[in-house]
Structure formats: C-alpha cells, structure tokens
XYZ file of C-alpha atoms in Angstrom:
652
model
C 0.000 0.000 0.000
C 2.891 2.339 0.720
C 4.289 1.789 -2.786
C 0.869 2.526 -4.226
C 0.630 5.803 -2.315
C 4.144 6.721 -3.348
C 3.193 6.231 -7.027
C -0.024 8.184 -6.843
C 1.489 11.140 -4.958
C 3.305 12.677 -7.927
C 0.172 12.464 -10.072
C -1.874 14.124 -7.345
C 0.796 16.764 -6.986
C 0.823 17.250 -10.733
C -2.969 17.617 -10.770
C -2.761 20.230 -7.958
C 0.110 21.983 -9.661
C -1.763 21.938 -12.953
C -4.778 23.576 -11.350
C -2.723 26.201 -9.483
C -0.603 27.237 -12.443
C -3.489 27.220 -14.886
C -1.682 24.808 -17.159
C -5.049 23.274 -18.145
C -6.129 25.809 -20.702
C -9.136 23.671 -21.755
C -11.163 22.580 -18.703
C -13.372 20.435 -20.961
C -10.372 18.277 -22.007
C -8.104 17.874 -18.927
C -6.436 14.862 -20.525
C -4.712 17.139 -23.035
C -2.795 18.915 -20.216
C -1.838 15.584 -18.695
C -0.587 14.485 -22.094
C 1.488 17.689 -22.450
C 3.003 17.348 -18.980
C 3.736 13.669 -19.531
C 5.398 14.425 -22.870
C 7.571 17.121 -21.287
C 8.548 14.821 -18.419
C 9.499 12.114 -20.915
C 11.687 14.542 -22.853
C 13.409 15.538 -19.590
C 14.049 11.835 -18.784
C 11.690 12.032 -15.769
C 10.005 8.754 -16.660
C 8.093 8.255 -13.383
C 6.397 11.630 -13.747
C 5.640 10.825 -17.392
C 3.901 7.570 -16.411
C 1.916 9.303 -13.662
C 0.728 12.117 -15.927
C -0.211 9.827 -18.831
C -2.102 7.514 -16.425
C -4.013 10.515 -15.096
C -4.792 11.614 -18.660
C -6.128 8.160 -19.582
C -8.407 8.245 -16.549
C -9.710 11.670 -17.543
C -10.179 10.512 -21.161
C -12.161 7.466 -20.044
C -14.479 9.580 -17.926
C -14.936 11.966 -20.838
C -15.851 9.090 -23.158
C -18.346 7.748 -20.609
C -19.951 11.190 -20.380
C -20.286 11.388 -24.164
C -21.845 7.925 -24.347
C -24.220 8.853 -21.526
C -25.495 11.925 -23.385
C -25.917 9.967 -26.615
C -27.768 7.141 -24.858
C -30.112 9.670 -23.254
C -30.764 11.271 -26.655
C -31.547 7.866 -28.175
C -34.005 7.225 -25.366
C -35.831 10.521 -25.854
C -36.098 9.717 -29.588
C -37.568 6.275 -28.749
C -34.519 4.472 -30.187
C -34.174 2.287 -27.135
C -32.021 -0.437 -28.684
C -29.364 2.082 -29.725
C -29.493 3.738 -26.289
C -29.095 0.397 -24.486
C -26.148 -0.423 -26.732
C -24.395 2.784 -25.587
C -25.247 2.045 -21.945
C -23.732 -1.436 -22.197
C -20.631 0.127 -23.774
C -20.407 2.470 -20.761
C -20.551 -0.500 -18.393
C -17.773 -2.280 -20.317
C -15.526 0.800 -20.275
C -16.119 1.679 -16.616
C -17.683 -1.244 -14.734
C -17.001 0.383 -11.347
C -18.855 3.602 -12.252
C -22.611 3.902 -11.706
C -23.313 5.955 -14.862
C -23.754 3.005 -17.242
C -26.049 1.085 -14.886
C -28.158 4.152 -14.167
C -28.589 4.938 -17.860
C -29.478 1.335 -18.799
C -32.009 1.117 -15.965
C -33.629 4.389 -17.006
C -33.989 3.196 -20.619
C -35.610 -0.043 -19.477
C -38.002 1.921 -17.257
C -38.970 4.180 -20.164
C -40.119 1.049 -22.020
C -42.040 -0.238 -19.017
C -39.560 -3.081 -18.364
C -39.182 -2.357 -14.666
C -37.968 -5.831 -13.732
C -35.089 -5.563 -16.186
C -34.249 -2.152 -14.736
C -34.142 -3.637 -11.239
C -31.770 -6.386 -12.413
C -29.404 -3.806 -13.929
C -29.437 -1.701 -10.750
C -28.619 -4.749 -8.608
C -25.781 -5.675 -10.978
C -24.346 -2.176 -10.624
C -24.789 -2.213 -6.817
C -22.525 -5.256 -6.668
C -19.895 -3.789 -9.018
C -19.437 -0.144 -7.986
C -17.088 0.920 -5.189
C -18.195 4.426 -4.272
C -20.821 4.536 -1.512
C -22.638 7.480 -3.094
C -23.021 5.477 -6.311
C -24.362 2.524 -4.331
C -26.907 4.808 -2.658
C -28.090 6.178 -6.027
C -28.461 2.680 -7.482
C -30.453 1.543 -4.461
C -32.792 4.545 -4.762
C -33.466 3.859 -8.432
C -34.021 0.164 -7.732
C -36.593 1.009 -5.065
C -38.367 3.407 -7.416
C -38.535 0.759 -10.181
C -39.898 -1.758 -7.696
C -42.633 0.719 -6.790
C -43.550 1.159 -10.466
C -43.529 -2.598 -10.914
C -45.969 -3.077 -8.050
C -48.295 -0.290 -9.203
C -48.041 -0.569 -13.015
C -51.185 0.049 -15.097
C -52.213 -2.331 -17.898
C -53.353 0.041 -20.631
C -55.434 -2.618 -22.391
C -57.458 -3.205 -19.228
C -57.644 0.372 -17.937
C -58.054 2.319 -21.179
C -61.557 3.289 -22.393
C -63.401 0.827 -24.589
C -63.303 3.091 -27.637
C -59.506 3.431 -27.529
C -58.861 -0.277 -26.986
C -61.322 -1.114 -29.736
C -59.553 1.177 -32.205
C -56.164 -0.339 -31.353
C -57.321 -3.929 -31.727
C -58.712 -3.277 -35.211
C -55.130 -3.231 -36.528
C -54.462 -6.842 -35.462
C -55.174 -9.851 -37.657
C -56.831 -13.042 -36.438
C -53.588 -14.823 -35.547
C -52.404 -11.908 -33.421
C -55.779 -11.621 -31.682
C -55.708 -15.333 -30.853
C -52.233 -14.909 -29.342
C -53.438 -11.939 -27.280
C -56.201 -14.100 -25.824
C -53.514 -16.121 -24.039
C -51.708 -13.190 -22.389
C -53.850 -12.953 -19.266
C -57.407 -13.277 -18.022
C -57.807 -9.507 -18.081
C -56.734 -9.269 -21.697
C -59.003 -12.130 -22.683
C -61.993 -10.467 -21.051
C -61.144 -7.152 -22.693
C -60.783 -8.732 -26.149
C -64.045 -10.599 -25.807
C -65.860 -7.407 -24.865
C -64.781 -5.881 -28.210
C -67.203 -8.061 -30.137
C -66.947 -6.196 -33.459
C -63.300 -7.213 -34.020
C -64.446 -10.847 -34.192
C -67.519 -10.373 -36.384
C -65.509 -10.859 -39.601
C -62.783 -13.418 -38.935
C -60.315 -14.718 -41.514
C -57.964 -17.636 -40.886
C -55.349 -17.673 -43.633
C -52.491 -20.153 -43.827
C -50.890 -18.534 -46.870
C -49.062 -15.900 -44.878
C -45.548 -17.166 -44.062
C -45.228 -14.959 -40.976
C -48.407 -15.869 -39.090
C -48.774 -19.632 -39.059
C -51.506 -21.163 -36.956
C -50.608 -23.970 -34.602
C -52.438 -26.635 -32.682
C -54.545 -25.142 -29.915
C -55.271 -21.844 -31.674
C -58.739 -23.047 -32.682
C -59.537 -23.800 -29.046
C -58.679 -20.203 -28.132
C -60.744 -18.969 -31.065
C -63.750 -20.816 -29.643
C -63.719 -18.330 -26.729
C -64.842 -15.622 -29.173
C -67.080 -17.883 -31.262
C -70.326 -16.264 -30.108
C -69.237 -12.985 -31.762
C -68.195 -14.444 -35.147
C -70.688 -13.635 -37.916
C -68.487 -14.244 -41.005
C -65.796 -16.933 -40.955
C -63.356 -17.235 -43.878
C -60.842 -20.078 -44.120
C -58.010 -19.806 -46.673
C -55.494 -22.563 -47.416
C -56.048 -24.578 -44.222
C -54.603 -28.079 -44.002
C -56.525 -31.166 -42.977
C -55.465 -31.057 -39.302
C -56.507 -27.436 -38.778
C -59.790 -28.062 -40.619
C -60.605 -31.046 -38.412
C -59.761 -29.041 -35.280
C -61.942 -26.143 -36.370
C -64.804 -28.433 -37.391
C -64.664 -29.909 -33.916
C -65.142 -26.450 -32.425
C -67.991 -25.693 -34.826
C -69.777 -28.869 -33.780
C -69.548 -27.695 -30.179
C -72.531 -25.425 -30.859
C -70.723 -22.290 -29.658
C -70.838 -20.408 -32.993
C -74.371 -19.195 -32.389
C -74.059 -16.042 -34.538
C -72.392 -17.567 -37.611
C -74.101 -16.369 -40.795
C -71.428 -16.741 -43.499
C -68.901 -19.572 -43.964
C -66.286 -19.408 -46.733
C -63.680 -22.060 -47.516
C -61.035 -21.233 -50.134
C -58.537 -23.941 -51.142
C -58.940 -25.812 -47.855
C -58.151 -29.503 -47.415
C -61.484 -30.503 -45.900
C -60.384 -34.102 -45.400
C -63.222 -36.235 -44.068
C -66.443 -35.273 -45.848
C -68.647 -36.747 -43.128
C -67.182 -34.409 -40.490
C -67.790 -31.430 -42.718
C -71.434 -32.394 -43.345
C -72.004 -32.805 -39.606
C -70.372 -29.423 -39.041
C -72.598 -27.461 -41.424
C -75.636 -29.334 -40.109
C -74.709 -28.169 -36.608
C -74.684 -24.484 -37.626
C -77.576 -24.802 -40.104
C -79.993 -22.822 -37.918
C -78.045 -19.580 -38.373
C -75.974 -20.201 -41.539
C -77.205 -18.080 -44.470
C -74.295 -18.289 -46.927
C -71.927 -21.154 -47.775
C -69.075 -20.554 -50.241
C -66.646 -23.353 -51.143
C -64.070 -22.506 -53.821
C -61.218 -24.812 -54.784
C -58.697 -23.448 -57.276
C -55.416 -24.993 -56.089
C -54.611 -27.611 -53.454
C -51.172 -28.264 -51.984
C -51.446 -32.043 -51.852
C -53.142 -32.252 -55.263
C -56.170 -34.262 -54.099
C -59.627 -33.275 -52.966
C -62.509 -35.461 -51.814
C -65.735 -35.505 -53.784
C -68.230 -33.174 -52.129
C -71.909 -34.222 -52.293
C -73.523 -30.943 -53.294
C -77.063 -32.204 -52.758
C -76.265 -33.434 -49.265
C -74.651 -30.101 -48.369
C -77.746 -28.206 -49.485
C -80.005 -30.617 -47.642
C -78.027 -30.137 -44.415
C -78.281 -26.331 -44.632
C -82.027 -25.893 -44.255
C -81.945 -22.083 -43.894
C -79.324 -21.323 -46.538
C -79.908 -18.270 -48.764
C -76.727 -18.245 -50.886
C -74.676 -21.229 -52.033
C -71.503 -21.103 -54.139
C -69.444 -24.138 -55.106
C -66.423 -23.747 -57.396
C -64.271 -26.837 -57.833
C -62.113 -27.730 -60.819
C -60.990 -31.039 -59.241
C -64.255 -32.737 -58.235
C -65.496 -34.954 -61.074
C -68.563 -36.337 -59.331
C -70.094 -33.564 -57.231
C -73.793 -34.267 -57.780
C -74.025 -37.158 -55.355
C -76.307 -37.302 -52.341
C -79.943 -36.341 -52.173
C -82.155 -33.395 -51.275
C -84.800 -34.314 -48.763
C -86.788 -31.079 -48.803
C -87.464 -27.955 -50.832
C -84.862 -25.221 -50.448
C -87.378 -22.430 -50.059
C -84.877 -19.984 -48.556
C -82.214 -20.384 -51.292
C -82.184 -17.310 -53.527
C -78.651 -17.435 -55.020
C -76.904 -20.428 -56.604
C -73.428 -20.438 -58.207
C -71.951 -23.673 -59.613
C -68.635 -23.876 -61.474
C -67.559 -27.526 -61.725
C -65.150 -29.705 -63.674
C -67.767 -32.124 -64.903
C -71.316 -31.285 -63.884
C -74.156 -33.781 -64.072
C -76.890 -31.641 -65.606
C -79.610 -33.898 -64.243
C -78.220 -33.252 -60.766
C -78.170 -29.498 -61.380
C -81.740 -29.721 -62.644
C -82.774 -31.542 -59.451
C -81.297 -28.731 -57.371
C -82.998 -25.998 -59.398
C -86.351 -27.758 -59.122
C -86.035 -27.652 -55.301
C -85.431 -23.872 -55.277
C -88.804 -22.200 -55.900
C -87.541 -18.749 -54.836
C -84.287 -18.665 -56.821
C -83.314 -15.135 -57.903
C -79.625 -15.417 -58.827
C -78.248 -18.266 -60.956
C -74.747 -18.627 -62.356
C -73.626 -21.771 -64.200
C -70.429 -22.667 -66.027
C -71.699 -24.574 -69.027
C -75.374 -24.900 -69.859
C -77.110 -27.052 -72.436
C -80.468 -26.676 -74.105
C -82.128 -29.292 -71.881
C -81.110 -27.463 -68.740
C -82.289 -24.143 -70.177
C -85.763 -25.574 -70.650
C -85.886 -26.138 -66.887
C -84.454 -22.716 -66.074
C -86.985 -20.901 -68.247
C -89.821 -21.912 -65.902
C -88.443 -19.728 -63.125
C -90.023 -16.365 -63.782
C -88.639 -14.889 -60.574
C -85.006 -15.001 -61.828
C -83.380 -11.564 -61.789
C -79.734 -12.444 -62.475
C -78.558 -15.131 -64.884
C -74.981 -15.866 -65.899
C -73.780 -18.862 -67.894
C -71.626 -20.056 -70.753
C -73.450 -21.897 -73.522
C -72.051 -25.306 -74.420
C -71.061 -25.876 -78.004
C -73.804 -28.473 -78.526
C -76.576 -26.205 -77.256
C -79.348 -25.448 -79.728
C -79.917 -21.707 -79.607
C -83.451 -21.357 -80.942
C -85.490 -22.573 -77.949
C -84.184 -20.391 -75.147
C -86.582 -19.025 -72.549
C -90.121 -19.326 -73.797
C -91.507 -17.962 -70.548
C -94.421 -15.564 -71.065
C -93.372 -13.337 -68.175
C -89.576 -13.116 -68.091
C -88.048 -11.293 -65.127
C -84.278 -11.279 -65.596
C -82.759 -7.927 -64.657
C -79.053 -8.715 -65.121
C -77.681 -11.120 -67.712
C -74.082 -12.232 -68.255
C -73.514 -14.669 -71.070
C -70.655 -16.043 -73.154
C -71.940 -17.467 -76.434
C -70.518 -18.751 -79.687
C -72.586 -16.562 -82.013
C -75.166 -13.841 -81.853
C -77.895 -16.407 -82.524
C -77.128 -17.999 -79.145
C -78.232 -15.043 -77.046
C -80.633 -12.938 -79.124
C -83.708 -15.111 -78.419
C -82.898 -14.789 -74.743
C -82.896 -11.018 -75.035
C -86.223 -11.063 -76.826
C -87.837 -12.968 -73.974
C -86.519 -10.543 -71.321
C -86.599 -7.274 -73.214
C -88.979 -5.560 -70.803
C -87.076 -6.232 -67.567
C -83.407 -6.434 -68.582
C -81.328 -3.644 -67.030
C -77.688 -4.818 -67.149
C -76.258 -6.863 -70.030
C -72.726 -8.266 -70.350
C -72.233 -10.348 -73.474
C -69.277 -12.001 -75.137
C -69.370 -13.789 -78.478
C -66.316 -15.436 -79.884
C -67.374 -17.334 -83.005
C -68.263 -16.244 -86.500
C -71.766 -14.754 -86.754
C -74.467 -16.266 -88.898
C -76.690 -14.222 -91.180
C -78.669 -12.868 -88.262
C -81.857 -10.978 -89.113
C -84.015 -11.565 -86.054
C -86.183 -8.501 -85.270
C -85.248 -6.820 -82.026
C -87.721 -5.696 -79.398
C -86.920 -2.472 -77.569
C -84.847 -2.966 -74.406
C -86.755 -0.224 -72.660
C -85.076 -0.598 -69.240
C -81.522 -1.448 -70.317
C -79.143 1.137 -68.895
C -75.759 -0.701 -68.870
C -74.188 -2.675 -71.729
C -70.756 -4.330 -71.856
C -69.752 -6.085 -75.073
C -66.808 -8.301 -76.029
C -66.218 -9.388 -79.611
C -63.111 -10.261 -81.569
C -64.431 -10.297 -85.113
C -65.296 -6.899 -86.678
C -68.262 -8.547 -88.425
C -70.017 -8.532 -85.053
C -70.230 -4.740 -85.118
C -73.563 -4.844 -86.984
C -74.990 -6.996 -84.151
C -73.810 -4.377 -81.646
C -75.416 -1.652 -83.732
C -78.646 -3.626 -83.691
C -78.444 -3.848 -79.901
C -77.720 -0.145 -79.467
C -80.670 0.856 -81.650
C -82.904 -1.270 -79.432
C -81.679 0.390 -76.208
C -82.913 3.995 -76.312
C -82.381 4.518 -72.552
C -78.781 3.239 -72.436
C -76.658 5.268 -70.013
C -73.430 3.236 -69.789
C -71.568 1.565 -72.685
C -68.334 -0.426 -72.304
C -66.492 -1.795 -75.346
C -64.004 -4.383 -74.097
C -61.350 -6.335 -76.038
C -62.959 -5.648 -79.411
C -61.668 -5.214 -82.941
C -62.919 -1.804 -84.011
C -62.340 -1.925 -87.764
C -65.017 -0.966 -90.301
C -67.439 -0.048 -87.512
C -68.911 3.129 -89.010
C -72.465 1.959 -88.409
C -71.761 1.201 -84.751
C -70.202 4.640 -84.190
C -73.157 6.322 -85.869
C -75.507 4.422 -83.565
C -73.538 5.544 -80.486
C -73.973 9.162 -81.571
C -77.742 8.691 -81.622
C -77.903 7.539 -77.969
C -79.650 10.451 -76.293
C -79.074 9.367 -72.658
C -75.480 8.050 -72.818
C -73.551 9.216 -69.755
C -70.538 6.847 -69.594
C -68.422 5.627 -72.504
C -65.536 3.261 -71.784
C -62.953 1.590 -74.029
C -60.927 -1.350 -72.654
C -58.173 -3.434 -74.224
C -58.611 -1.947 -77.703
C -55.490 -2.883 -79.663
C -56.853 -3.143 -83.211
C -59.000 -0.268 -84.367
C -59.458 2.435 -86.938
C -58.016 5.405 -85.028
C -59.471 7.928 -87.445
C -62.994 6.629 -86.761
C -62.492 6.829 -82.995
C -61.282 10.408 -83.267
C -64.226 11.255 -85.511
C -66.603 9.751 -82.917
C -65.156 11.925 -80.155
C -65.217 15.008 -82.386
C -68.911 14.459 -83.071
C -69.592 13.949 -79.361
C -67.725 17.178 -78.637
C -69.670 18.974 -81.372
C -72.959 18.339 -79.578
C -74.314 21.346 -77.793
C -74.312 21.340 -74.003
C -78.098 21.097 -73.813
C -78.097 18.026 -76.082
C -74.973 16.158 -74.933
C -75.320 13.918 -71.860
C -71.842 12.349 -71.756
C -70.360 12.736 -68.264
C -67.622 10.081 -68.012
C -65.006 8.983 -70.538
C -62.595 6.149 -69.722
C -59.692 4.537 -71.612
C -57.964 1.403 -70.331
C -55.016 -0.070 -72.268
C -55.946 1.249 -75.708
C -53.795 1.937 -78.760
C -55.330 5.340 -79.479
C -53.262 8.374 -80.430
C -53.837 10.144 -77.124
C -51.923 13.280 -78.036
C -54.460 13.929 -80.798
C -57.332 13.197 -78.410
C -56.047 15.696 -75.820
C -57.261 18.508 -78.044
C -60.690 16.913 -78.575
C -61.660 15.636 -75.107
C -61.835 19.060 -73.371
C -64.366 20.173 -75.969
C -66.987 17.812 -74.506
C -68.597 20.479 -72.361
C -70.658 18.110 -70.174
C -67.676 15.872 -69.244
C -67.190 15.461 -65.483
C -64.859 12.474 -65.260
C -61.849 11.523 -67.386
C -59.819 8.371 -66.802
C -56.793 7.223 -68.812
C -55.154 4.097 -67.407
C -52.419 3.920 -70.019
C -50.999 7.415 -69.676
C -47.494 6.433 -70.760
C -48.746 6.870 -74.316
C -49.307 10.575 -73.630
C -46.354 12.859 -74.287
C -45.461 15.875 -72.187
C -46.834 18.150 -74.906
C -50.158 16.291 -74.976
C -50.488 16.431 -71.200
C -49.805 20.176 -71.193
C -52.430 20.683 -73.881
C -55.023 18.666 -71.946
C -54.742 20.595 -68.677
C -54.311 23.911 -70.404
C -57.694 23.439 -72.091
C -59.288 21.966 -68.937
C -58.612 25.303 -67.204
C -61.503 26.720 -69.264
C -63.703 23.643 -68.716
C -66.556 24.324 -66.297
C -67.856 20.857 -65.445
C -64.753 18.628 -65.109
C -64.461 17.260 -61.551
C -62.302 14.113 -61.649
C -59.183 13.165 -63.602
C -57.375 9.839 -63.179
C -54.061 9.111 -64.883
C -51.922 5.982 -64.648
C -48.310 5.099 -65.522
C -47.056 8.664 -65.378
C -43.347 9.220 -64.772
C -41.737 12.491 -63.760
C -43.495 15.480 -65.330
C -42.286 19.012 -65.903
C -42.943 22.067 -63.777
C -45.032 23.563 -66.585
C -47.403 20.586 -66.532
C -47.656 20.827 -62.756
C -48.636 24.469 -63.018
C -51.346 23.606 -65.550
C -52.663 20.856 -63.254
C -52.821 23.188 -60.302
C -54.633 25.808 -62.363
C -57.703 23.578 -62.928
C -59.522 24.884 -59.852
C -62.815 23.055 -60.416
C -61.228 19.610 -59.929
C -62.425 17.696 -56.877
C -60.223 14.653 -57.425
C -56.932 14.263 -59.255
C -55.544 10.748 -58.915
C -52.135 10.054 -60.427
C -50.396 6.679 -60.296
C -46.631 6.325 -60.761
C -45.537 9.954 -60.524
C -42.042 10.501 -59.075
C -41.992 14.231 -58.277
C -45.186 13.997 -56.251
C -44.164 16.688 -53.733
C -43.946 19.300 -56.466
C -47.607 18.780 -57.290
C -48.970 18.626 -53.737
C -46.879 21.459 -52.297
C -47.303 24.959 -53.689
C -44.636 27.648 -53.770
C -46.277 29.489 -50.886
C -46.197 26.392 -48.665
C -49.897 25.567 -48.891
C -51.062 22.079 -49.812
C -53.835 21.124 -52.201
C -56.670 19.325 -50.437
C -58.343 18.052 -53.601
C -55.346 16.175 -55.036
C -54.635 12.509 -54.374
C -51.353 11.205 -55.755
C -50.634 7.492 -55.411
C -47.136 6.206 -56.054
C -47.095 2.944 -57.968
C -44.863 0.407 -56.205
C-alpha cells in the first residue's frame, strides 16, 4: 500500500500543480494537459512523472468518453430508439464497470419502455460492481423506485376506455388476436368485450409470418359467439378437423357466413355434420377450390350439403378437381335459397336440374356450361333476376326461354354466335337492365327482329371479329335509354355503323374503351369530335374512360376538353401521352366548367409547366395520379400551402 501511495502522490501533486498554475487551458479536455506534462517529463528523462501524468490523462479521457456515451444514450431514449441507447449504456458498463453511470442509464432506458424488472436487475448488478458509496446509494434509490412502479403498473389494455382499446385492436389480424387471448385473463376479457373485431374473422395459412398452430382453434372458440363471417383460406386437414370440432360444439351461435377457399377438408362426413350443426343460423356457404397443396380433394356431395343447410340463402361451389359432385340427395325444398353459383369440372346436368327444381324462390343463378335441356328447366323460373352462364357448343340456340313473363334484370352470357343469345334477349326485353355479353365465333346471317330494351341502362360487349359490329349496332338501336356503354377487347375496324348508332344515344352518360389494340383510329377520333360537337343542352356524356388502348392520345387531348358536359376523365395507359399532350389537356381543362375528376396511370416524372397547368384547374375535386415521381412538387405549392383536392398514389 505504501508503494501505491508513493506512485499516486506525484500524479496528485501534478494535478494540484496543474490547477494552481493554470496549465489546463481547456477545462473540458483535462487529458490534453496531462498528455502535455507527460510528454515534457518524458523529454526531460523524468520517466516516473511521465507515467503518472499519462495515467491521469487516460483516466480523464475514459471519464470523458463515458460522459459522451451517456449523453448519446439519453438522446436515443428521448427519440424512442431504445435499442441504440441500451447499446451505448452497455458500452459504458464495459468501459467503466465500477462507475454507476452506465447502470443508471441502462435502468432508465428499461423503465422508459415499461420493463421495470429488467431495470431492477441492472441496478442490482451495478450495486454489486461499484465501489463508491454514493453510487451505491443512487443505485439503491433507483431500484426502489422501479420496484414501486412494478408493483403499481397500469395495464393500458385493461384500464383504457373501450373506444380506444377497440380502435387499437382493429389493426391486429386473427392470428395476433388469438395470441393476445392467451396473455392474461384480463386481456381475454377485454378482447371478448370488443365483439366487433371478431364479427368478420379470416384464418389464412398462406401468410408465411403468421402460421396457426395446434390449440389456436380452441382459443378462437372463446370468441365464437361474436363471429358472424368466418373465412378459411389454405387450411390443411389437421386445422380443418380441429376447427370443425369447435364448430360442432354449438358455440358459434351467430355464424351467418362460412367461406372455404382452397382448404383440405379431409373427411367429408365431419364437414357435413359441421354445417348441419350451424344450419340454424348459416345463411351463406361458399366453397371454392382453385389450387390444393397435396393435389387431391374429396368428392363433395352438393345435394347433401344443401339438404343439411335448411336455412341457406346463398350457395356457391367452385371446384375444378371434383369430377362427381352431384351425389347425395335433397330431402326437402330449399325455399330460402335465392342465389346459386356452380362452377364444376364435370357437372351432371340432371343433378343441377334436381337442385334448381327444389329452389322455388331462386333469384340469382350462375352456371359454367349450360345445355339446351337445362335451359328448358331454367326458363320456368319467372322470378329469376340475375342469370350468368356459358353456352355449351352443342346447345341449340333457338329454344331459349319461352316464358311468357320473363323477369331477368341482369344477364351475363358467353356465347358462340349472336344467334345464341338474341332469343334470350327477346324474352326478357322488358325487364333487362344490365347486359354483359361475349361472343367469340363467327356470326351467322342474323336478321331476327329486335324488341326495344326499354329498361336497359348498362351494356358491356366483347367481340373479336369486326363482323359482329352490326350486331352491336342492332343492340344499341334497341336500347334507347342506355346510359353506360363499355367496349371491351374488341376489334374496331369498319365499324362506321356502330359509331353512328352511339352518336344517336340520347341518354349516354358513360363511354368506356378497354383493351382496344386493333382499331381504326381515325374513326375513334371522328366519334369523339362528333360527341364534342354536340351542344351542351343536347350532350349527356359525363364520363369517358380509356384502359389499355392503342389510341393516339396526343391527338385526343385537343378533342376531349371540348366535350362540355364531361365530369370524369380516366386514362389508365398514360405512358402513351407525351409531355406536350399532357400540357395541352390541362391547359384546355382550365376553361372547362364541369370537369371534376381526372385519373391518370403510368405517369413518370413530369415538368414544372405541366404541374402548373394541373394546379390551375380549380374546379377539380379529385386528381388521382399513379406512378408519378416528383409527387411533392404537385402537392406542395410555392407558398407552402397544400392542395386538399389532389390525391397522388405512387405505384410500387
């Protein structure tokens, strides 16, 4: 000990001498003075004094480094970067394990996160390592304070108002909510009180992050009384069996909708017992199989499923793997069933006919493949309002729907020729409102007279052969009240008669072109010029949409703003528009009085001049732009104000 005191004495004397003589010119860096004194002592061959001064400087430098780390750790904590702050605190402990600063800072960061037990452990570690009694006293005080917080901590999920907790829980998916049910009894009670977060529940096994495990379905059963819609996506056989077991427990008393997408149902008998158990409340059953992991799927008896669900209103079964689905039997009339959708690999039409006969109140029917024999059964149902099907190649087209009082309001049909669907239109001319038709074959010499479609307001047509244009013209002349026309994936060549018919539509409000790659561009431009030439009191066109078309948009930019009644313009292939065309469009829209919405897609970076023209169209309520890079230039004005009526979406 005497030797130790003898070594320290010169350094202490040097420190005192340094303070008295003012040798430390920089009080913030005392180690620099120690370094200078040690260097001078070394040059004078006073090696003991050199060692003492350099040792003192290293001690001062270490304390300075600890202070810097302490300030940076505190700054990280205030900025909520707790991991970075704890890293600095641990570095402080490694540099100076006998100083209390590192332990105090680490404990404070843990306390800021609510980890009071971890803070207590750090304080106790420091209490055992430090030497100074004052440091020990400070560590003990902080440990006592953390223990107090630990004993009186508030669980925000339990104590917060219902509205706040409910809003927070809406951001969690089903897997996370199931995990939260196992945190504590208080959390479980709180989660079960928020019944609306369980009303629409989706269990999806196609997300690699959230994988369900055995026992999760048992926890889900705790909230079963709140589940109204249950959707299962990609579940394996084990999870399906576990969930079916919970459904058979009669705890899902509010279940109205059950959807199964690409699920390995496994044992068909268990599934039938399951839907029979929830049949009192179940109103919609949707089973869709598009892809299965194991490549096999059991044959589902459609008739037995319908018979088990005695109160079902909507039934959808899509399966491209089941080759014998029409097994089983129907023991009673399905008086509550109003919607039926069947899309099967190989459908037994006699089985489909049996199902339709048992549905006296059917309103919505959609079939993939339909022959003439089945149509003769369908035509008896005068209450049908929606019908969608694809005609088989062997179907005879001339005996469709001979009902005296047709009632179809919406019709979607894919046929080989115009002869396949025209008789159907004739039988439902008085009630048809929405018509989507697609014909792919070569038309016959069709001369059937057309009754007026007095209530038709929406028409969507698909045709690949330009010879079909005269059929479309015939349809348009028969629809005097048409308000919406969509031309999709068509060949618009030699269609002068069709364009002339469009110009005569007195109530047309929406005109849309989709996937038009082969057309006579001059005719399209002439059509728009004639629409623009109509006077405001005569023209009714309000919306004009282009989606993936080969039109010369730069030429159209001068024509479109002339349509004085236009309120909505949508171009989803804007990369075909040059900067000059875009400038011309918005420059002319500045004088347009009725335009309210403009949507543009696939735009890259645009010039400042174009941005100024966009901002100058004051009557716009919505401007939606996809793919624009310099988005801030459009939203932010030079004076710092932001446009409230502009929505810019960056395409990822």
